[in-house]
Coordinates of C-alpha atoms and ligand atoms in Angstrom, one line a residue:
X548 CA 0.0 0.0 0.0
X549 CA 1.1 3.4 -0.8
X550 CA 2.1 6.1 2.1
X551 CA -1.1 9.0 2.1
X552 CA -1.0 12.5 3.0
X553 CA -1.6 16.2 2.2
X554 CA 2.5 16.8 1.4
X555 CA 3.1 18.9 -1.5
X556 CA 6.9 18.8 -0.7
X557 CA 6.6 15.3 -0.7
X558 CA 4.5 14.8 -3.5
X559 CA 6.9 17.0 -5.8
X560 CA 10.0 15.3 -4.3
X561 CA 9.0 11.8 -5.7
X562 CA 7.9 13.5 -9.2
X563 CA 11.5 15.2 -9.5
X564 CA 12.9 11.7 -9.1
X565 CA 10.8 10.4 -12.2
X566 CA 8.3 8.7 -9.7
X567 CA 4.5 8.2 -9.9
X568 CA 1.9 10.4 -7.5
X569 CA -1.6 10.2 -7.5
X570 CA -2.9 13.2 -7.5
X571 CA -6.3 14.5 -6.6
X572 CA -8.4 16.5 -9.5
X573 CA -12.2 17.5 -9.0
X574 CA -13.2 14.8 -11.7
X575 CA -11.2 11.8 -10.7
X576 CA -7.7 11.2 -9.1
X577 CA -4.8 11.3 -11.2
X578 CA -2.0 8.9 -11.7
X579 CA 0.9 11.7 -12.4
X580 CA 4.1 11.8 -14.0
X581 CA 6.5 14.3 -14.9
X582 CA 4.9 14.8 -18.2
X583 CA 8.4 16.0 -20.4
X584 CA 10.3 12.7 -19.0
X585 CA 9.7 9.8 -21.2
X586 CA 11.0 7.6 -18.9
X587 CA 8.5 8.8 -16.0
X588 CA 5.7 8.7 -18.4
X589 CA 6.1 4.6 -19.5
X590 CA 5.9 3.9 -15.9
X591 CA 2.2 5.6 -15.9
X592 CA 1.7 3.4 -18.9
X593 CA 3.1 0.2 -17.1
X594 CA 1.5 1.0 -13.4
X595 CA -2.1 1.0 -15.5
X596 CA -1.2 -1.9 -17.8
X597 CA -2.3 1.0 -20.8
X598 CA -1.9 0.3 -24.2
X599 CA 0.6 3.2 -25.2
X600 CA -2.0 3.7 -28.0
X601 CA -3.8 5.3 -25.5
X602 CA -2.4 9.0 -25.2
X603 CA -2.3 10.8 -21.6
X604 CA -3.6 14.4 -20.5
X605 CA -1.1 16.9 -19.7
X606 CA -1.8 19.2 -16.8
X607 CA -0.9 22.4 -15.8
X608 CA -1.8 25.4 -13.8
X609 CA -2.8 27.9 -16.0
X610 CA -3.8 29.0 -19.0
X611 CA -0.6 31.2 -19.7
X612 CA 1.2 28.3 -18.9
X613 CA 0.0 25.8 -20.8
X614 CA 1.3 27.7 -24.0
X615 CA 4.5 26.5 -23.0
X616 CA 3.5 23.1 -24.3
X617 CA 1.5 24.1 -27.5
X618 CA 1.8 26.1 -30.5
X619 CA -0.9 27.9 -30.1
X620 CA -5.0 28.0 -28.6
X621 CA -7.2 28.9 -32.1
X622 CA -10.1 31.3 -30.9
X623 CA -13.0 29.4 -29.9
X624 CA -11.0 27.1 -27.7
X625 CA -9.1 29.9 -25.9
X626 CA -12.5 31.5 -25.2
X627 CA -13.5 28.3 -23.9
X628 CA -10.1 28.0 -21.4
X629 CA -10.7 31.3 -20.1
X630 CA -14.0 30.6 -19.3
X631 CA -13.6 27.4 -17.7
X632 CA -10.2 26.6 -16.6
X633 CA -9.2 25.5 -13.7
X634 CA -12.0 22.7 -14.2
X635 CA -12.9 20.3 -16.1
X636 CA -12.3 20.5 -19.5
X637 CA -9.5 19.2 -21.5
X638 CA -8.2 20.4 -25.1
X639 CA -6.8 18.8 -27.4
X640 CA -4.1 21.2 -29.5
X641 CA -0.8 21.5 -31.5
X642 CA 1.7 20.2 -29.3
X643 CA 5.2 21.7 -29.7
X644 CA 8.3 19.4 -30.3
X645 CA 9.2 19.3 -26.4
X646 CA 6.2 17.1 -25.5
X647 CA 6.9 13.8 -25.9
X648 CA 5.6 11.4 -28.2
X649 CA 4.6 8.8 -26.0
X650 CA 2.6 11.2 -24.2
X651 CA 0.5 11.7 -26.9
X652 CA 0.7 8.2 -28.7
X653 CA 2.5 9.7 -32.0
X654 CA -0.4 12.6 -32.4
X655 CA -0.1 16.0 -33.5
X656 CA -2.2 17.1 -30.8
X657 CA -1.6 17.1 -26.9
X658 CA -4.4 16.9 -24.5
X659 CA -4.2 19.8 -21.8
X660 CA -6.3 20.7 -19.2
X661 CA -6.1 23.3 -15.6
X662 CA -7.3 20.8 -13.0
X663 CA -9.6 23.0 -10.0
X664 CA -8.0 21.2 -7.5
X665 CA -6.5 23.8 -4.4
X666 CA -3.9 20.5 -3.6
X667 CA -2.9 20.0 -6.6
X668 CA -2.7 23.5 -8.3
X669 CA 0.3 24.5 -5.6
X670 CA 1.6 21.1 -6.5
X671 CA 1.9 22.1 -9.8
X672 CA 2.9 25.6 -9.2
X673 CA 6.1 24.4 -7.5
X674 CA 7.5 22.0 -10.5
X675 CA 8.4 23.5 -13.4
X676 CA 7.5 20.5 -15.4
X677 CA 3.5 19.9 -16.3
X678 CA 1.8 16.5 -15.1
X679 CA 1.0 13.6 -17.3
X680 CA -1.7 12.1 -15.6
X681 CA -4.8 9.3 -16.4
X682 CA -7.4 8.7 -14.2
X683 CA -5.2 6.3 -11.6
X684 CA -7.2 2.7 -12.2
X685 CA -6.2 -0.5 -13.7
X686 CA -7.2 0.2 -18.0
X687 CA -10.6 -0.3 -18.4
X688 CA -11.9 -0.6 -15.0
X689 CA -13.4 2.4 -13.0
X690 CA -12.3 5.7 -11.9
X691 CA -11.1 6.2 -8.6
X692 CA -13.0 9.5 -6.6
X693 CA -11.3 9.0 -3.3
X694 CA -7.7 8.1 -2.2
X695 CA -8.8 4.9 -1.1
X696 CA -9.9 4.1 -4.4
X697 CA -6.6 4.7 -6.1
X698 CA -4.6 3.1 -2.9
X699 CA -6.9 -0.7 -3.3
X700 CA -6.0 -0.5 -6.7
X701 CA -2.6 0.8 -7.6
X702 CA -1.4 1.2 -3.8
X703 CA 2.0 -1.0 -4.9
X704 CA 2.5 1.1 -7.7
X705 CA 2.6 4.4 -6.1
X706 CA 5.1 6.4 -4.3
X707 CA 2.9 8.8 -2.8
X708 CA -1.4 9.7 -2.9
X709 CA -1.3 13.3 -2.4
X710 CA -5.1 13.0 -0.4
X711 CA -7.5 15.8 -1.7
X712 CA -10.3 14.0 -0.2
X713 CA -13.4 12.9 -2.4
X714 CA -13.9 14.5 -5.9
X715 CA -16.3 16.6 -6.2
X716 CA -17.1 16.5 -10.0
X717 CA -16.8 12.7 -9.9
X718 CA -16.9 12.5 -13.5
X719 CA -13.6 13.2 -15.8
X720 CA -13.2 16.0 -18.1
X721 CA -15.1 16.8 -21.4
X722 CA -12.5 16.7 -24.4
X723 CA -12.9 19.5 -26.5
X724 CA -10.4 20.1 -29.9
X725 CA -11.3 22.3 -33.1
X726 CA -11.3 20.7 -36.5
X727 CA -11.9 22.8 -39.6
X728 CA -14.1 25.5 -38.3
X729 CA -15.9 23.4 -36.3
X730 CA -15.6 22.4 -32.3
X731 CA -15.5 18.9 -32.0
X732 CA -16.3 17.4 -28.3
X733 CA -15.1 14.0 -28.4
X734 CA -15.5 12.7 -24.8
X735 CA -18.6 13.7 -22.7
X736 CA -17.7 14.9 -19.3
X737 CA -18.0 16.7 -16.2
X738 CA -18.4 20.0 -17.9
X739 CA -22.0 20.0 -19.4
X740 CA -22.2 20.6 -23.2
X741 CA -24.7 23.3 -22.9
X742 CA -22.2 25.3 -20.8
X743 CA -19.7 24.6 -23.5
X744 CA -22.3 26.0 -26.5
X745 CA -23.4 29.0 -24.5
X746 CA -19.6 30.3 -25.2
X747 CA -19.1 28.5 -29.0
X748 CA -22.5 28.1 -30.1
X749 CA -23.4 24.5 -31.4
X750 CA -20.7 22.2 -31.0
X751 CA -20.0 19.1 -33.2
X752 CA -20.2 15.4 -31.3
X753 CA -17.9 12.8 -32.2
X754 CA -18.3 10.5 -29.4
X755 CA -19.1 7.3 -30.3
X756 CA -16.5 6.4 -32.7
X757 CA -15.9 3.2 -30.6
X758 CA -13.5 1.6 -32.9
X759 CA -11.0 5.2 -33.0
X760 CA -7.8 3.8 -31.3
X761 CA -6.5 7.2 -30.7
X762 CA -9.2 7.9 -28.0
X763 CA -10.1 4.7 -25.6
X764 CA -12.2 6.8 -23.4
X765 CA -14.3 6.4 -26.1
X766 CA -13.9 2.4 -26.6
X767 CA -17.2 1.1 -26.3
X768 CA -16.7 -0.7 -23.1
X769 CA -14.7 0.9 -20.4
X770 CA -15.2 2.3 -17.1
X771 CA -16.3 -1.0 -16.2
X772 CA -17.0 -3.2 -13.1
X773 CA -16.0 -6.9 -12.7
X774 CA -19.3 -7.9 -12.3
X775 CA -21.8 -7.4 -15.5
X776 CA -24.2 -3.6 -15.5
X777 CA -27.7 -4.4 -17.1
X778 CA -29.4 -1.1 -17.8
X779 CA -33.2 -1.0 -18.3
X780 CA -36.3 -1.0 -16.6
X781 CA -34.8 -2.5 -12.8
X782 CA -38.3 -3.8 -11.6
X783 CA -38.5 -6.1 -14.6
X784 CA -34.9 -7.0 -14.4
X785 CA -35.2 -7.6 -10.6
X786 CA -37.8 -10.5 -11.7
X787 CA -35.2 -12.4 -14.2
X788 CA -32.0 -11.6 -11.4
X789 CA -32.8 -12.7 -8.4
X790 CA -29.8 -11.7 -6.8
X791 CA -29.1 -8.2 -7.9
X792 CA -27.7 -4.8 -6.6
X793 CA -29.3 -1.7 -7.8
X794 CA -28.1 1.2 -8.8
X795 CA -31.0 4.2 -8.6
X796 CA -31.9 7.8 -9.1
X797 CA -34.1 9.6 -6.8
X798 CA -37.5 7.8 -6.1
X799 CA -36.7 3.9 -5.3
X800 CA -39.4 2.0 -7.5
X801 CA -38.4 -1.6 -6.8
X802 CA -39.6 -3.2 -3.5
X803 CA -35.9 -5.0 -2.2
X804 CA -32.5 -5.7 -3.8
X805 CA -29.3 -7.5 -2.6
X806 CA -27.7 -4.1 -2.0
X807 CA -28.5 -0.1 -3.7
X808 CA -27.0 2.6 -4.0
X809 CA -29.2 5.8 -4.7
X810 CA -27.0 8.2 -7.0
X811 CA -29.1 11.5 -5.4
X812 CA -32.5 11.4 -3.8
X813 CA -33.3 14.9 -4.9
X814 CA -32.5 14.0 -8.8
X815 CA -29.2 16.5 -8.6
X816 CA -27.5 15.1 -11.7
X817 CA -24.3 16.9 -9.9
X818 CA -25.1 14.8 -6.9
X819 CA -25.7 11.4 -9.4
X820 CA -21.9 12.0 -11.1
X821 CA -20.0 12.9 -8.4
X822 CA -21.5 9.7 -6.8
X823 CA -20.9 7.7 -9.8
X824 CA -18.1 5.7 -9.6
X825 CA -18.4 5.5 -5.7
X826 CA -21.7 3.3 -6.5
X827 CA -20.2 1.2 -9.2
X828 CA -17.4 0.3 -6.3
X829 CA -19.7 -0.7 -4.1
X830 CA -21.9 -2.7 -5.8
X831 CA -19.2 -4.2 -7.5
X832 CA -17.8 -5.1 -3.7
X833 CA -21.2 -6.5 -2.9
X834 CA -21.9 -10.4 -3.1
X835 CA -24.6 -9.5 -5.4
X836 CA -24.7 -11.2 -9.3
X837 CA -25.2 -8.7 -11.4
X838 CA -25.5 -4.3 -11.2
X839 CA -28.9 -3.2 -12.9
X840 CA -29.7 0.4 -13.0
X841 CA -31.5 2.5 -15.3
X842 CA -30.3 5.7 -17.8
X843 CA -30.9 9.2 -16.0
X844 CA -32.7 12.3 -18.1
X845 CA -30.7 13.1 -20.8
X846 CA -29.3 16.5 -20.4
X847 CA -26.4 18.5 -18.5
X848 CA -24.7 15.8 -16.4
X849 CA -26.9 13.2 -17.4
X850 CA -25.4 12.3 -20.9
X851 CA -22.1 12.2 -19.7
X852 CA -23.7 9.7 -17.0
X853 CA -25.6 7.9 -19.2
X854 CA -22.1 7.5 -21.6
X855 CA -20.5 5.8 -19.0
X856 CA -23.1 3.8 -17.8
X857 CA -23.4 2.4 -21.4
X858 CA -19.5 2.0 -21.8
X859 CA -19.9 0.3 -18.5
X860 CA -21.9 -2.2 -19.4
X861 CA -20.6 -3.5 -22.5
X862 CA -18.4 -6.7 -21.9
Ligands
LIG1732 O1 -10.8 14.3 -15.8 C1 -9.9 13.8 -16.5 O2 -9.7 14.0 -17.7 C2 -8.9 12.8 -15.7 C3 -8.1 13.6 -14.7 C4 -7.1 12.8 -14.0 O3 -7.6 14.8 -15.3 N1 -8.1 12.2 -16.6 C5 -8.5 11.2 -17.5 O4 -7.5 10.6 -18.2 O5 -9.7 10.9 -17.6 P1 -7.7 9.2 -19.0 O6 -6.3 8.9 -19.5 O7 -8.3 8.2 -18.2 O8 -8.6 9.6 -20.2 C6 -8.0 10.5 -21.2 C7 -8.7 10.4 -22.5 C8 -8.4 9.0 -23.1 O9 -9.6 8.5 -23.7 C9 -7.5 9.4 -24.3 O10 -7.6 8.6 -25.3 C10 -7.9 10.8 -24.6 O11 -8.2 11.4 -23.4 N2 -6.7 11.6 -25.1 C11 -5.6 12.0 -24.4 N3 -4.8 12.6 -25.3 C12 -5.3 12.6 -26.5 C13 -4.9 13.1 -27.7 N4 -3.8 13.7 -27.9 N5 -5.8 13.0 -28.8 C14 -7.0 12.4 -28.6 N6 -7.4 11.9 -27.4 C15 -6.6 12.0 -26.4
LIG1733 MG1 -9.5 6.7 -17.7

């Protein structure tokens, strides 16, 4: 198991020496390199048993820095920065030559983002090198929200979990890029797309192209517990699985289970994803058969929800 603590001085000690730190962000927790050491970066990529197809966000603590790292930020994605970094959103943009490859998998474009975490933003302030850093679980499986999470997990791979205490987005960023003219959003996330088209107007989505090896965020099964997620109607499915833990929003319509989780009683969808991954955990931990839970509403939080859900439940 990996040593805990609030540390910045010992988080950024272990970095400097090419070590991994998890690292707490308000979507998930991070597992962080020093993003300009390739070296550094293939442990990330060994630690999560990651296909290095698989390219890694770079993070950094503001928007001034993070020209450092690309060529430039076109217009409607620099309005979209200032208006929302630190948070979560990531972009994908040039990268200059000092990035490494393996960071971004051979592509043109690095994916940078201004994490709103207090911890973690003076961590970053006091390296001069940015963080490379994918959400600190075994590829494939779920995102960790708490240091506990990351410490079951990848606690022997770890030098250090710099403890930020729970997440409060609970839901990892949206990736944004520009292609053409157009804004492209190519993962759903924690930052809701209205919010995004309020600044750019419509946006173009290019989510589901499950079968793009550049972007396995967006493979269609991910983000997924051991045990199988059946979405649908729960009260019917609760007749065919006998021995099932629910996962449920607001009102609870089914009359017992083997263990549920409700996502937000008040139907918050802020509440639902920041409780997320917490409730996958848990009924994946429980000595039920099978998850069942139903799709939320459709809109702000709820798509990005929904997305994982549906990744989740493909085997
Ligand atoms: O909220 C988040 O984004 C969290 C926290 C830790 O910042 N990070 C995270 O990283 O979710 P990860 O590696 O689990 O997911 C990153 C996604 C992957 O699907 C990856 O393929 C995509 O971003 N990505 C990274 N760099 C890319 C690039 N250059 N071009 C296209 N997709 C990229
Ligand atoms: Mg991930």
């Amino acid at each position: 198991m990996a040593s805990i603590g609030k540390s910045i001085e010992t988080a950024s000690d272990f970095l400097k020496k090419a070590q991994l730190v998890a690292i707490p962000t308000e979507t998930v927790y991070g597992l962080a390199a020093n993003a300009l050491d390739s070296t550094a970066v293939a442990g990330v990529f060994e630690a999560k048993n990651r296909p290095v197809f698989d390219p890694l966000i770079v993070h950094t603590h503001s928007v001034l820095k993070a020209h450092d790292y690309v060529k430039s930020i076109p217009e409607p994605l620099l309005k979209l920065a200032n208006a929302f970094w630190p948070g979560p959103l990531t972009l994908l943009l040039e990268k200059k030559a000092l990035v490494p490859d393996l960071v971004t998998s051979g592509l043109d474009r690095v994916a940078i983002r201004v994490p709103n975490h207090a911890l973690t933003l003076e961590l970053l302030r006091s390296i001069d090198f940015p963080l490379a850093a994918p959400s600190a679980n075994p590829f494939g499986y779920v995102s960790p929200t708490t240091p506990e999470h990351v410490n079951k997990q990848l606690g022997d791979k770890v030098a250090y979990i710099l403890d930020g205490g729970p997440c409060e987005v609970g839901i990892e960023s949206t990736i944004i890029g520009k292609e053409e003219n157009e804004v492209c959003v190519y993962r759903l996330g924690g930052l809701a797309i209205e919010e995004i088209e309020k600044i750019v107007g419509k946006v173009n989505l290019k989510i589901n192209s499950s079968s793009n090896p550049a972007a396995p965020g967006q493979l269609k099964s991910h983000y997924a517990p051991m045990k199988q997620l059946i979405l649908g109607d729960v009260k019917e499915n609760l007749k065919l699985y006998k021995n099932a833990a629910v996962i449920y929003f607001g009102e609870k319509n089914f009359e017992s289970a083997h263990a549920d989780y409700n996502l937000s009683p008040t139907k918050n969808l802020k509440e639902a994803a920041a409780n997320l991954f917490s409730a996958l955990r848990m009924m994946d931990e429980s000595k039920a058969d099978v998850i069942l839970c139903e799709l939320l509403p459709e809109e702000g939080l709820g798509r990005a929800i929904n997305d994982r859900l549906k990744r989740a439940s493909v085997k």
